[in-house]
Tab-separated table of C-alpha atoms in Angstrom:
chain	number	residue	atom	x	y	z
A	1	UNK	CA	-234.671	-117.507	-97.433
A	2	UNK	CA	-234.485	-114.365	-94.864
A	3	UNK	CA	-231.753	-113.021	-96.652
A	4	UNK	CA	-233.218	-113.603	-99.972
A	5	UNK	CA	-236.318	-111.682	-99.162
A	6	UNK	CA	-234.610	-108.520	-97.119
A	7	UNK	CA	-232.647	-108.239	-100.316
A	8	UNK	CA	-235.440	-108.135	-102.420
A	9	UNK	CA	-237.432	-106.041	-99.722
A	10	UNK	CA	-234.634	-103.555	-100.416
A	11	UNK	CA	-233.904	-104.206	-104.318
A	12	UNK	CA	-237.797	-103.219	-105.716
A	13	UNK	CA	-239.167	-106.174	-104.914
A	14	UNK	CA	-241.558	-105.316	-102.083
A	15	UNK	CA	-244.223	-107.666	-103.691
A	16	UNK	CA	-242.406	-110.838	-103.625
A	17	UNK	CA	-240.909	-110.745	-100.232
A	18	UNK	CA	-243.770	-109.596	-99.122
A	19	UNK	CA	-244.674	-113.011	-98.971
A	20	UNK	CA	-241.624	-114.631	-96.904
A	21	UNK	CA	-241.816	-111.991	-94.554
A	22	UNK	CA	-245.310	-112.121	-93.464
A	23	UNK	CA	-244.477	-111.808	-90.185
A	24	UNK	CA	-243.957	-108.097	-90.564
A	25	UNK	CA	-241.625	-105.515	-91.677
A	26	UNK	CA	-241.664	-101.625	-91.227
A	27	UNK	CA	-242.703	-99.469	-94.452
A	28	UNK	CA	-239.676	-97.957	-94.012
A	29	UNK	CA	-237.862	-101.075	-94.563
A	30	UNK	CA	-238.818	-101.257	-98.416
A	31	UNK	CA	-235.990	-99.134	-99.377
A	32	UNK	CA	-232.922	-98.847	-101.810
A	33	UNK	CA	-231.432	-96.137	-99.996
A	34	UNK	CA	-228.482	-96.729	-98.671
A	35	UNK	CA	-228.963	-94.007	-96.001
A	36	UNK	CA	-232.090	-94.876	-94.501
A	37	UNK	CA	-231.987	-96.522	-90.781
A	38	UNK	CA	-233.585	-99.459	-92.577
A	39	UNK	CA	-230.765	-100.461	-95.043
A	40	UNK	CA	-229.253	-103.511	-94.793
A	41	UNK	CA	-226.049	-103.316	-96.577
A	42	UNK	CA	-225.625	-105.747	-99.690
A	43	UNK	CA	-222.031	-106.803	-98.315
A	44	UNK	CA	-223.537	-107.632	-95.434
A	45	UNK	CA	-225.940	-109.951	-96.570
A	46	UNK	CA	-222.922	-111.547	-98.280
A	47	UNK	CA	-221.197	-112.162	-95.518
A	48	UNK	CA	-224.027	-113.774	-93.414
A	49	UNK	CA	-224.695	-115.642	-96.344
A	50	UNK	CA	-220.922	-116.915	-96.558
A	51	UNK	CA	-220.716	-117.430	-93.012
A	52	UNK	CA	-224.130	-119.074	-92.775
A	53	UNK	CA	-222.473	-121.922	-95.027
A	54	UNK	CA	-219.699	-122.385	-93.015
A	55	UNK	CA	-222.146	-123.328	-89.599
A	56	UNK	CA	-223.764	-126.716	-89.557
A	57	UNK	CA	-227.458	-127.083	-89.775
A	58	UNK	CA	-228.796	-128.877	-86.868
A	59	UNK	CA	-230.991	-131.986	-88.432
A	60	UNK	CA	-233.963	-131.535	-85.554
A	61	UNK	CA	-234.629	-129.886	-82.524
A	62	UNK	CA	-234.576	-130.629	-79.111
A	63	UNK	CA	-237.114	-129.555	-76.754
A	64	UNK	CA	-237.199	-126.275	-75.431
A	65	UNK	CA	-234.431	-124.868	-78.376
A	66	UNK	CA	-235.009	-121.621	-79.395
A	67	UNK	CA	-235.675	-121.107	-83.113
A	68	UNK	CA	-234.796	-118.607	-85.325
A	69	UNK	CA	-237.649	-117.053	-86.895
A	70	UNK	CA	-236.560	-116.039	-90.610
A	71	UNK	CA	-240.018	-114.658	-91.939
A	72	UNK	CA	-239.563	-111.530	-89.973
A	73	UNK	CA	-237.175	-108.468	-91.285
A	74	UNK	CA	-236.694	-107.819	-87.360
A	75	UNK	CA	-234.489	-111.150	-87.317
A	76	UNK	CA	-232.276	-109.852	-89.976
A	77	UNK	CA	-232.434	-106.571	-88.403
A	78	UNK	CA	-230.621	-108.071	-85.205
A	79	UNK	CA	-228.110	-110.283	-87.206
A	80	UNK	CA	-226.965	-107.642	-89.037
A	81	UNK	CA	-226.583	-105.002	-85.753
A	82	UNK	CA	-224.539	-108.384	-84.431
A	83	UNK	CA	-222.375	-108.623	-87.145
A	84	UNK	CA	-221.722	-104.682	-87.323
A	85	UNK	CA	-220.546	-105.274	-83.515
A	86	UNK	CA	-218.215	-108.046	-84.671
A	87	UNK	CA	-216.896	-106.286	-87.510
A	88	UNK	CA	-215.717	-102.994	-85.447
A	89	UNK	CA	-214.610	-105.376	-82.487
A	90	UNK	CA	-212.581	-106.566	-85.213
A	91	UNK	CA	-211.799	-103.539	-86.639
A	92	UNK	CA	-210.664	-102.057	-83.714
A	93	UNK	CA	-207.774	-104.991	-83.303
A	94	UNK	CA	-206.356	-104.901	-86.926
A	95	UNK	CA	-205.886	-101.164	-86.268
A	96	UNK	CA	-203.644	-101.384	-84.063
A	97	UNK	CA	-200.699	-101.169	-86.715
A	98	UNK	CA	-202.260	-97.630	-87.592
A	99	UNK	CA	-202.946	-98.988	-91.227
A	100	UNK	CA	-205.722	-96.648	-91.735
A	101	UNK	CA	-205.077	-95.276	-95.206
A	102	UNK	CA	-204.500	-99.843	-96.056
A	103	UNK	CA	-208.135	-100.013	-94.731
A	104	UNK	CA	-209.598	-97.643	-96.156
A	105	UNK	CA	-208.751	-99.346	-99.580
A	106	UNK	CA	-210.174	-102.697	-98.272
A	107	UNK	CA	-213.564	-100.957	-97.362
A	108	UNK	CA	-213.702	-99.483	-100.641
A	109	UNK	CA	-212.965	-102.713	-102.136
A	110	UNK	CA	-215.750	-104.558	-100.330
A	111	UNK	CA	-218.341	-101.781	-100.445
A	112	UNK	CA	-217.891	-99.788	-103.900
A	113	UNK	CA	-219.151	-102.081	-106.461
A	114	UNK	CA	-222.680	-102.983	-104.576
A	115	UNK	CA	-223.047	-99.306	-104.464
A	116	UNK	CA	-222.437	-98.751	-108.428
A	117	UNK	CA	-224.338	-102.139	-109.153
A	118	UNK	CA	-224.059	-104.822	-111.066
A	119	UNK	CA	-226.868	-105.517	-113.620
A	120	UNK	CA	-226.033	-102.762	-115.981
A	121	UNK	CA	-225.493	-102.602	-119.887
A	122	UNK	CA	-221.585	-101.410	-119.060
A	123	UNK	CA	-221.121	-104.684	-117.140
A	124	UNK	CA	-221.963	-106.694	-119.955
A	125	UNK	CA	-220.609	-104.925	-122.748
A	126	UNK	CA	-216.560	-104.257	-121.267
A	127	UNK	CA	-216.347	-107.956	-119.766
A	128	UNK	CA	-217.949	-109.246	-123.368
A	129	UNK	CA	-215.516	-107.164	-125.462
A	130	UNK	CA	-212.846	-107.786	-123.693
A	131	UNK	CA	-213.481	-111.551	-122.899
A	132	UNK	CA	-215.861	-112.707	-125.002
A	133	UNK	CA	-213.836	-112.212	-128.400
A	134	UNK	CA	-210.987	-113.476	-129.622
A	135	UNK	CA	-208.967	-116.677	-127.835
A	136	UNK	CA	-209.711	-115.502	-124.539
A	137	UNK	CA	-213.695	-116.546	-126.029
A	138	UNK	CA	-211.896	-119.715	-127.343
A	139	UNK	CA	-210.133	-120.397	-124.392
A	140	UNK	CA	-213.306	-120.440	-121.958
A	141	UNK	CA	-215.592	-122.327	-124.378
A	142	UNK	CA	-213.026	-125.043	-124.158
A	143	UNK	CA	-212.907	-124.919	-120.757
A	144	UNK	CA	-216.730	-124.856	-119.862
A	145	UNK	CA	-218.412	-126.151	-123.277
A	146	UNK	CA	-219.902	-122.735	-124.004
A	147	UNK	CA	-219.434	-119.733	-125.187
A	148	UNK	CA	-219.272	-116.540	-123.279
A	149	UNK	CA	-222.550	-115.638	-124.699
A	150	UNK	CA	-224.522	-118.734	-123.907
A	151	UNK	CA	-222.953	-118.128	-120.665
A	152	UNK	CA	-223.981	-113.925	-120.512
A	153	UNK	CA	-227.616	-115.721	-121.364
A	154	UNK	CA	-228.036	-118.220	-119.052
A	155	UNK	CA	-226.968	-115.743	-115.911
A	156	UNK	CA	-229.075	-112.912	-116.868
A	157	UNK	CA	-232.227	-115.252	-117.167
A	158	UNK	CA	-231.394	-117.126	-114.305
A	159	UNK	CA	-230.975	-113.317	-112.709
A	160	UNK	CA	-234.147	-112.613	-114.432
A	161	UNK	CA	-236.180	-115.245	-112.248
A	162	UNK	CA	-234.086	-115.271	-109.322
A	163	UNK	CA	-234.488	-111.584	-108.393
A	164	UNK	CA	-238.135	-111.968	-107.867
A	165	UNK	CA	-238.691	-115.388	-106.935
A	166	UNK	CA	-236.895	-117.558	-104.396
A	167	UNK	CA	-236.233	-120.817	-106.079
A	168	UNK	CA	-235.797	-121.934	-109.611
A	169	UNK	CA	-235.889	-125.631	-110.963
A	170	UNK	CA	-232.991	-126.901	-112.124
A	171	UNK	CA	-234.714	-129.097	-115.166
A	172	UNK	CA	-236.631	-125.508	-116.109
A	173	UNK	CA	-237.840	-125.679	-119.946
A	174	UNK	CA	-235.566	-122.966	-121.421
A	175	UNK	CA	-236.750	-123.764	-124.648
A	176	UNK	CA	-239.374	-120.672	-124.762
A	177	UNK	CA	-236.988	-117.686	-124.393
A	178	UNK	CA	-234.173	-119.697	-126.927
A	179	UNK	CA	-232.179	-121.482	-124.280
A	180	UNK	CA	-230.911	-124.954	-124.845
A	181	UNK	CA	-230.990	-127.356	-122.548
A	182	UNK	CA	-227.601	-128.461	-122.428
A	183	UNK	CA	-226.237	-124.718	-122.484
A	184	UNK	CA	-228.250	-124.418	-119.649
A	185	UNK	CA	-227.234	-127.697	-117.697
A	186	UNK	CA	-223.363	-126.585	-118.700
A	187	UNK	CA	-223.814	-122.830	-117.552
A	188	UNK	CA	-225.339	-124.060	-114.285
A	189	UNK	CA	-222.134	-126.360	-113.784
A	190	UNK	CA	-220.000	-123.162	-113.572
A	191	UNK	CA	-222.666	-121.276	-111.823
A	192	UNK	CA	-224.221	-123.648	-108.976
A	193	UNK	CA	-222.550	-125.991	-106.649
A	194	UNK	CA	-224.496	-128.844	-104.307
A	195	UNK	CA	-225.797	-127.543	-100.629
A	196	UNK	CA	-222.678	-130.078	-99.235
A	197	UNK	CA	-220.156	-129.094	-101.670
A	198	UNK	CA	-220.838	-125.504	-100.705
A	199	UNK	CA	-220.404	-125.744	-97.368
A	200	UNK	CA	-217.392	-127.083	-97.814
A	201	UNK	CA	-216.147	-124.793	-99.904
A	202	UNK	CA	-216.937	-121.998	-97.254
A	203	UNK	CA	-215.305	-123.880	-94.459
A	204	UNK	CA	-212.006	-124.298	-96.615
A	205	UNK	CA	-211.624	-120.882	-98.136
A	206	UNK	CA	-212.709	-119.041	-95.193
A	207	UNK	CA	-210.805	-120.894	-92.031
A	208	UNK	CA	-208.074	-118.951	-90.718
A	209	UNK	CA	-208.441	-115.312	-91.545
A	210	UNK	CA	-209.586	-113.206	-88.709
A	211	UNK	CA	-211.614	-110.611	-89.902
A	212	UNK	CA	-214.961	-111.373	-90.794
A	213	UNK	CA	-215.735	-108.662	-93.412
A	214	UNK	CA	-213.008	-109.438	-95.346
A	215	UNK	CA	-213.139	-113.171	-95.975
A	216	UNK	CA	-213.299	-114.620	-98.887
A	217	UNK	CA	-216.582	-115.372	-100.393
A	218	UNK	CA	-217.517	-118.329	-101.878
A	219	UNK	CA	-220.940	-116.831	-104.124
A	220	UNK	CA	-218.203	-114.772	-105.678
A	221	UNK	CA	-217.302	-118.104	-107.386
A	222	UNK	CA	-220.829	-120.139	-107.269
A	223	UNK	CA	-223.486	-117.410	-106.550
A	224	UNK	CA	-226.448	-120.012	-107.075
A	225	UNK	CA	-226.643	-123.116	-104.435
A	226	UNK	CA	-228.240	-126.561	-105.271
A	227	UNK	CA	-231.046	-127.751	-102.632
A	228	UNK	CA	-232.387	-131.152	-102.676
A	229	UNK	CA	-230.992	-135.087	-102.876
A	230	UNK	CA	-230.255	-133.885	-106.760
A	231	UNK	CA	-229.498	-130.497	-106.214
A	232	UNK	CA	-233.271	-129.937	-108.441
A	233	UNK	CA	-234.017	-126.603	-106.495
A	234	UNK	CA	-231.731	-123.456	-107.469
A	235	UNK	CA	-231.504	-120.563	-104.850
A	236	UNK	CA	-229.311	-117.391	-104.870
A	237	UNK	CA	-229.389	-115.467	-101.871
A	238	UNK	CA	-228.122	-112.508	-103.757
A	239	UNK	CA	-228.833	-112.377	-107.501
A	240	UNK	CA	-226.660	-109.711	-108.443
A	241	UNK	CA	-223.856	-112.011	-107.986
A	242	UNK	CA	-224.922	-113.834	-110.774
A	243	UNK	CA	-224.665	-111.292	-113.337
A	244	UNK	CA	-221.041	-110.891	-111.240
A	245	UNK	CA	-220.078	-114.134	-112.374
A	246	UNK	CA	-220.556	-114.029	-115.674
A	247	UNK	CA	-219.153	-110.458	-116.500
A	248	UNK	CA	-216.577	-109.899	-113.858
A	249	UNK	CA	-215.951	-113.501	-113.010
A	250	UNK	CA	-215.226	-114.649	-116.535
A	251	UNK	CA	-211.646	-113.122	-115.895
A	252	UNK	CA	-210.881	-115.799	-113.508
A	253	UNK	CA	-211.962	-118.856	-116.258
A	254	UNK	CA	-209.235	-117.064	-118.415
A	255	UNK	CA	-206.478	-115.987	-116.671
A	256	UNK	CA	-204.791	-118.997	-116.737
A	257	UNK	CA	-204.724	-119.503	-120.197
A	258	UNK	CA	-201.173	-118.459	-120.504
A	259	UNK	CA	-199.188	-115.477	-121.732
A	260	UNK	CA	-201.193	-115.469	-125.166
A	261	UNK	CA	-204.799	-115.044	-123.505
A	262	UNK	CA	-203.753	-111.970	-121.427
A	263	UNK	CA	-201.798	-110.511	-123.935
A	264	UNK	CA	-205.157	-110.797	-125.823
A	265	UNK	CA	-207.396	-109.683	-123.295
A	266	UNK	CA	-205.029	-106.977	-122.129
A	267	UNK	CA	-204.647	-105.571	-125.824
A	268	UNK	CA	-208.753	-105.342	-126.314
A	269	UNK	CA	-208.910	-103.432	-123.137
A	270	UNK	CA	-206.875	-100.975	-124.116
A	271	UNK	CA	-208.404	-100.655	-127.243
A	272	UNK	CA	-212.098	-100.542	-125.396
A	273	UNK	CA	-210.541	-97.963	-122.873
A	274	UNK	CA	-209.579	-95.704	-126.150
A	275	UNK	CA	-213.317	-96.240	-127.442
A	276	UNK	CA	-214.850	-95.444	-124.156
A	277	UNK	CA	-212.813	-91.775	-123.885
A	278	UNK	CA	-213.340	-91.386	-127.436
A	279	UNK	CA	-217.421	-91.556	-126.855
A	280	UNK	CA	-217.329	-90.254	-123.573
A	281	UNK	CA	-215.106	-86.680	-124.657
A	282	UNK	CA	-215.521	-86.977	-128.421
A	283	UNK	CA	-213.819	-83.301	-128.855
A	284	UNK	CA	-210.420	-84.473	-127.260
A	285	UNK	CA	-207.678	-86.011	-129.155
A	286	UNK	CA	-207.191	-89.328	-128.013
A	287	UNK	CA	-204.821	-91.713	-129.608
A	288	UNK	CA	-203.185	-95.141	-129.452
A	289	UNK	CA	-199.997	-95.944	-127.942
A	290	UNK	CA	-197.078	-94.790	-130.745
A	291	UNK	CA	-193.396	-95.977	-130.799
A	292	UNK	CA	-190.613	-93.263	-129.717
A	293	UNK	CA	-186.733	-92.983	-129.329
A	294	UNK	CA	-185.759	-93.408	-126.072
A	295	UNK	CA	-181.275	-93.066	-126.502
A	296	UNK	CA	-180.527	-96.127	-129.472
A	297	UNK	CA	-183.829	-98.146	-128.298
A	298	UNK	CA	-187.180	-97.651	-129.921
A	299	UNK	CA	-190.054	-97.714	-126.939
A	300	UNK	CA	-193.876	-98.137	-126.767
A	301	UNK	CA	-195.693	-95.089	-125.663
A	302	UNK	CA	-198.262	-95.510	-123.070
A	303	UNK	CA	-201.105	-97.123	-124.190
A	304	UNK	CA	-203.965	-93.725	-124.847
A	305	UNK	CA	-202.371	-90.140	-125.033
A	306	UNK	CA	-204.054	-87.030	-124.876
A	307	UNK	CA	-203.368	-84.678	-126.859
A	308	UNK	CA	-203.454	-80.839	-126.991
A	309	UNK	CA	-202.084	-78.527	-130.084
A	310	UNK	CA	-199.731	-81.717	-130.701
A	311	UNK	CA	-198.516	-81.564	-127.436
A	312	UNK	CA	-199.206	-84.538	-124.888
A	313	UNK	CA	-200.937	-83.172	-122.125
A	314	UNK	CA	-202.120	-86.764	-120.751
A	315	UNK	CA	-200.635	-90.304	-121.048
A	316	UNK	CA	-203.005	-93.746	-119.747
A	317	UNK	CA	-201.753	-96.735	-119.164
A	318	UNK	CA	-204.107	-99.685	-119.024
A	319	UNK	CA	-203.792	-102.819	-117.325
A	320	UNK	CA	-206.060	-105.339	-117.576
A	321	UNK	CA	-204.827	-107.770	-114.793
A	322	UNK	CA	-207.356	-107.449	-111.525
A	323	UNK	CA	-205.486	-107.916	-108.600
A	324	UNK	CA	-206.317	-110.659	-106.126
A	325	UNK	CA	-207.833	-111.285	-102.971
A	326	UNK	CA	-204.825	-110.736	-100.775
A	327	UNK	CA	-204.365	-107.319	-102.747
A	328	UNK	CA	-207.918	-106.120	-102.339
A	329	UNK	CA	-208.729	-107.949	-98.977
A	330	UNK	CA	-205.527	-108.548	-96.931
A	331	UNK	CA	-202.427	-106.598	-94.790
A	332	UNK	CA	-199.396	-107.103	-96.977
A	333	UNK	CA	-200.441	-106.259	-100.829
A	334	UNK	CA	-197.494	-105.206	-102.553
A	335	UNK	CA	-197.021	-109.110	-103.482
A	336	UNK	CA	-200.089	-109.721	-104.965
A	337	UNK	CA	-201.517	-110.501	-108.361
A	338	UNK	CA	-201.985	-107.308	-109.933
A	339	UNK	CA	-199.908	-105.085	-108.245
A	340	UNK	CA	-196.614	-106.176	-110.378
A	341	UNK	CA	-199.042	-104.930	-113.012
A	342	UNK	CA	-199.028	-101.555	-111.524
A	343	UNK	CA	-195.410	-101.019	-110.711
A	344	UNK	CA	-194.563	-101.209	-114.663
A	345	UNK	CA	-197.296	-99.227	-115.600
A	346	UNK	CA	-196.045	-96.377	-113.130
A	347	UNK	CA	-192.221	-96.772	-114.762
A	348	UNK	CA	-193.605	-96.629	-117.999
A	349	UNK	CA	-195.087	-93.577	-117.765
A	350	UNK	CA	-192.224	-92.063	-115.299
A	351	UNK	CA	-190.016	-93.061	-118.401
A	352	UNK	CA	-192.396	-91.354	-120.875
A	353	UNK	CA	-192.367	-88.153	-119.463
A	354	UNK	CA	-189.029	-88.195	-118.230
């Protein structure tokens, strides 16, 4: 609940938390800026949330324990100086190697998309043309029972409630806004995993690496967590991750389709990257990928070129693959999903202009 309400504190919401922090808070501390002495970083809410899961709750008290008092921002306020300590403690070991350009990358990984944000109309629209069209949309309503839409639907509502209120029931009447019941009941089986099962989950994907700050997180997967003997009570300590799931997220329901669902999903984001330049710098001449001569063999272009009194003067190539967590998170990369994906796409277009 604390780190429910010092994101909301932080995310518009003064009103709401308000409420769950009655214990006090400073003025200043109702802020979205990111450089105030107040801010509590998104990512790091994330990561006390992750590693929250992965501690076990004690079931009572004895007397004389001290108690953590959640419905003051000064609590979160210390955990979060705490974990700062830990994280350059940390920091400070990994370094050692003198991988500082390596690390760089993984702090740009972990920080760079709370800082551009999630609920946006770009979000939805690149993850739903490129995903939610086509056999990649087959493919995932298959696998779930839904479509990518119902799914786009159910997170932003749930997003919708979550942001400003703590809990949501997981029997809610969706019927008003247009929302089936079972769509809803299917969309939270993707979205929402039991208290237990959670925990769990945390323990097992987060055992055995190191660093704190760059351990995998399990919201990334189920941002909303089941309370209750029935799991009736919804929570998300960090909404946003919801509308992460089902935009960003819907990548991992599909990549393992097989070679015909990412040569699907790879072709429509090339053709949503030519669209996007095409709106963006409508008096450039952008064109598709073209077939050339390259000694007896007849060669794809790069995918968008550039072009400039018929002359190329700029060649893209797109690739559609994101790479994994050991690529974005951890020491060695080079093996990783996703960067095969960039080794071709730097040969193609050292071949091209060669």
């Amino acid at each position: 609940m604390l780190l429910w309400s010092v994101n909301a504190l932080q995310s518009g919401h003064e009103g709401q938390a308000h409420a769950f922090l009655d214990q006090g808070y400073p003025t200043e501390a109702a802020t979205s800026d990111v450089t105030s002495r107040w801010a509590v970083f998104k990512w790091e809410i994330e990561t006390l949330a992750n590693e929250i899961l992965t501690q076990p709750k004690a079931r009572q008290f004895q007397t004389g324990a001290r108690v953590l008092n959640t419905r003051t921002f000064e609590t979160a306020r210390q955990m979060v100086w705490n974990l700062r300590k830990l994280e350059n403690a940390e920091s400070s070991r990994a370094l050692r190697d003198n991988r500082i350009l390596r690390e760089m990358v993984r702090i740009a990984n972990r920080q760079f998309d709370w800082q551009r944000g999630y609920n946006n109309v770009m979000q939805f629209y690149r993850n739903t043309f490129v995903y939610g069209q086509g056999v990649c949309a087959e493919y995932f309503e298959k696998k779930h029972g839904i479509t990518v839409n119902d799914f786009s639907f159910v997170g932003f509502a749930l997003f919708s409630h979550l942001a400003t209120q703590p809990v949501i029931a997981s029997n809610i009447d969706g019927t008003p806004i247009g929302l089936d019941r079972e769509v809803l009941t299917k969309a939270l089986g993707v979205l929402s995993r039991p208290l237990k099962e959670m925990r769990a989950l945390a323990r097992a994907e987060r055992q055995g690496i190191y660093e704190t700050a760059y351990r995998p997180s399990v919201l990334r997967q189920h941002p909303c967590v089941g309370f209750g003997l029935a799991g009736e009570r919804i929570r998300a300590p960090l909404p946003q991750l919801i509308i992460d799931r089902v935009t960003n997220g819907v990548f991992y329901d599909v990549v393992g389709g097989g070679g015909a669902i990412r040569a699907d999903y790879g072709s429509r984001f090339e053709e949503y990257a030519l669209r996007y330049l095409k709106a963006q710098l409508p008096e450039c001449d952008w064109q598709p990928e073209r077939k050339y001569r390259l000694g007896k063999d007849t060669v794809d272009s790069p995918d968008i070129l550039l072009l400039e009194e018929d002359k190329v003067t700029l060649a893209v190539e797109c690739k559609a693959t994101r790479m994994g967590y050991g690529a974005r998170f951890g020491s060695v990369e080079i093996d990783e999903r996703g960067f095969e994906d960039i080794i071709k796409a730097v040969f193609q277009l050292w071949r091209f202009f060669s």
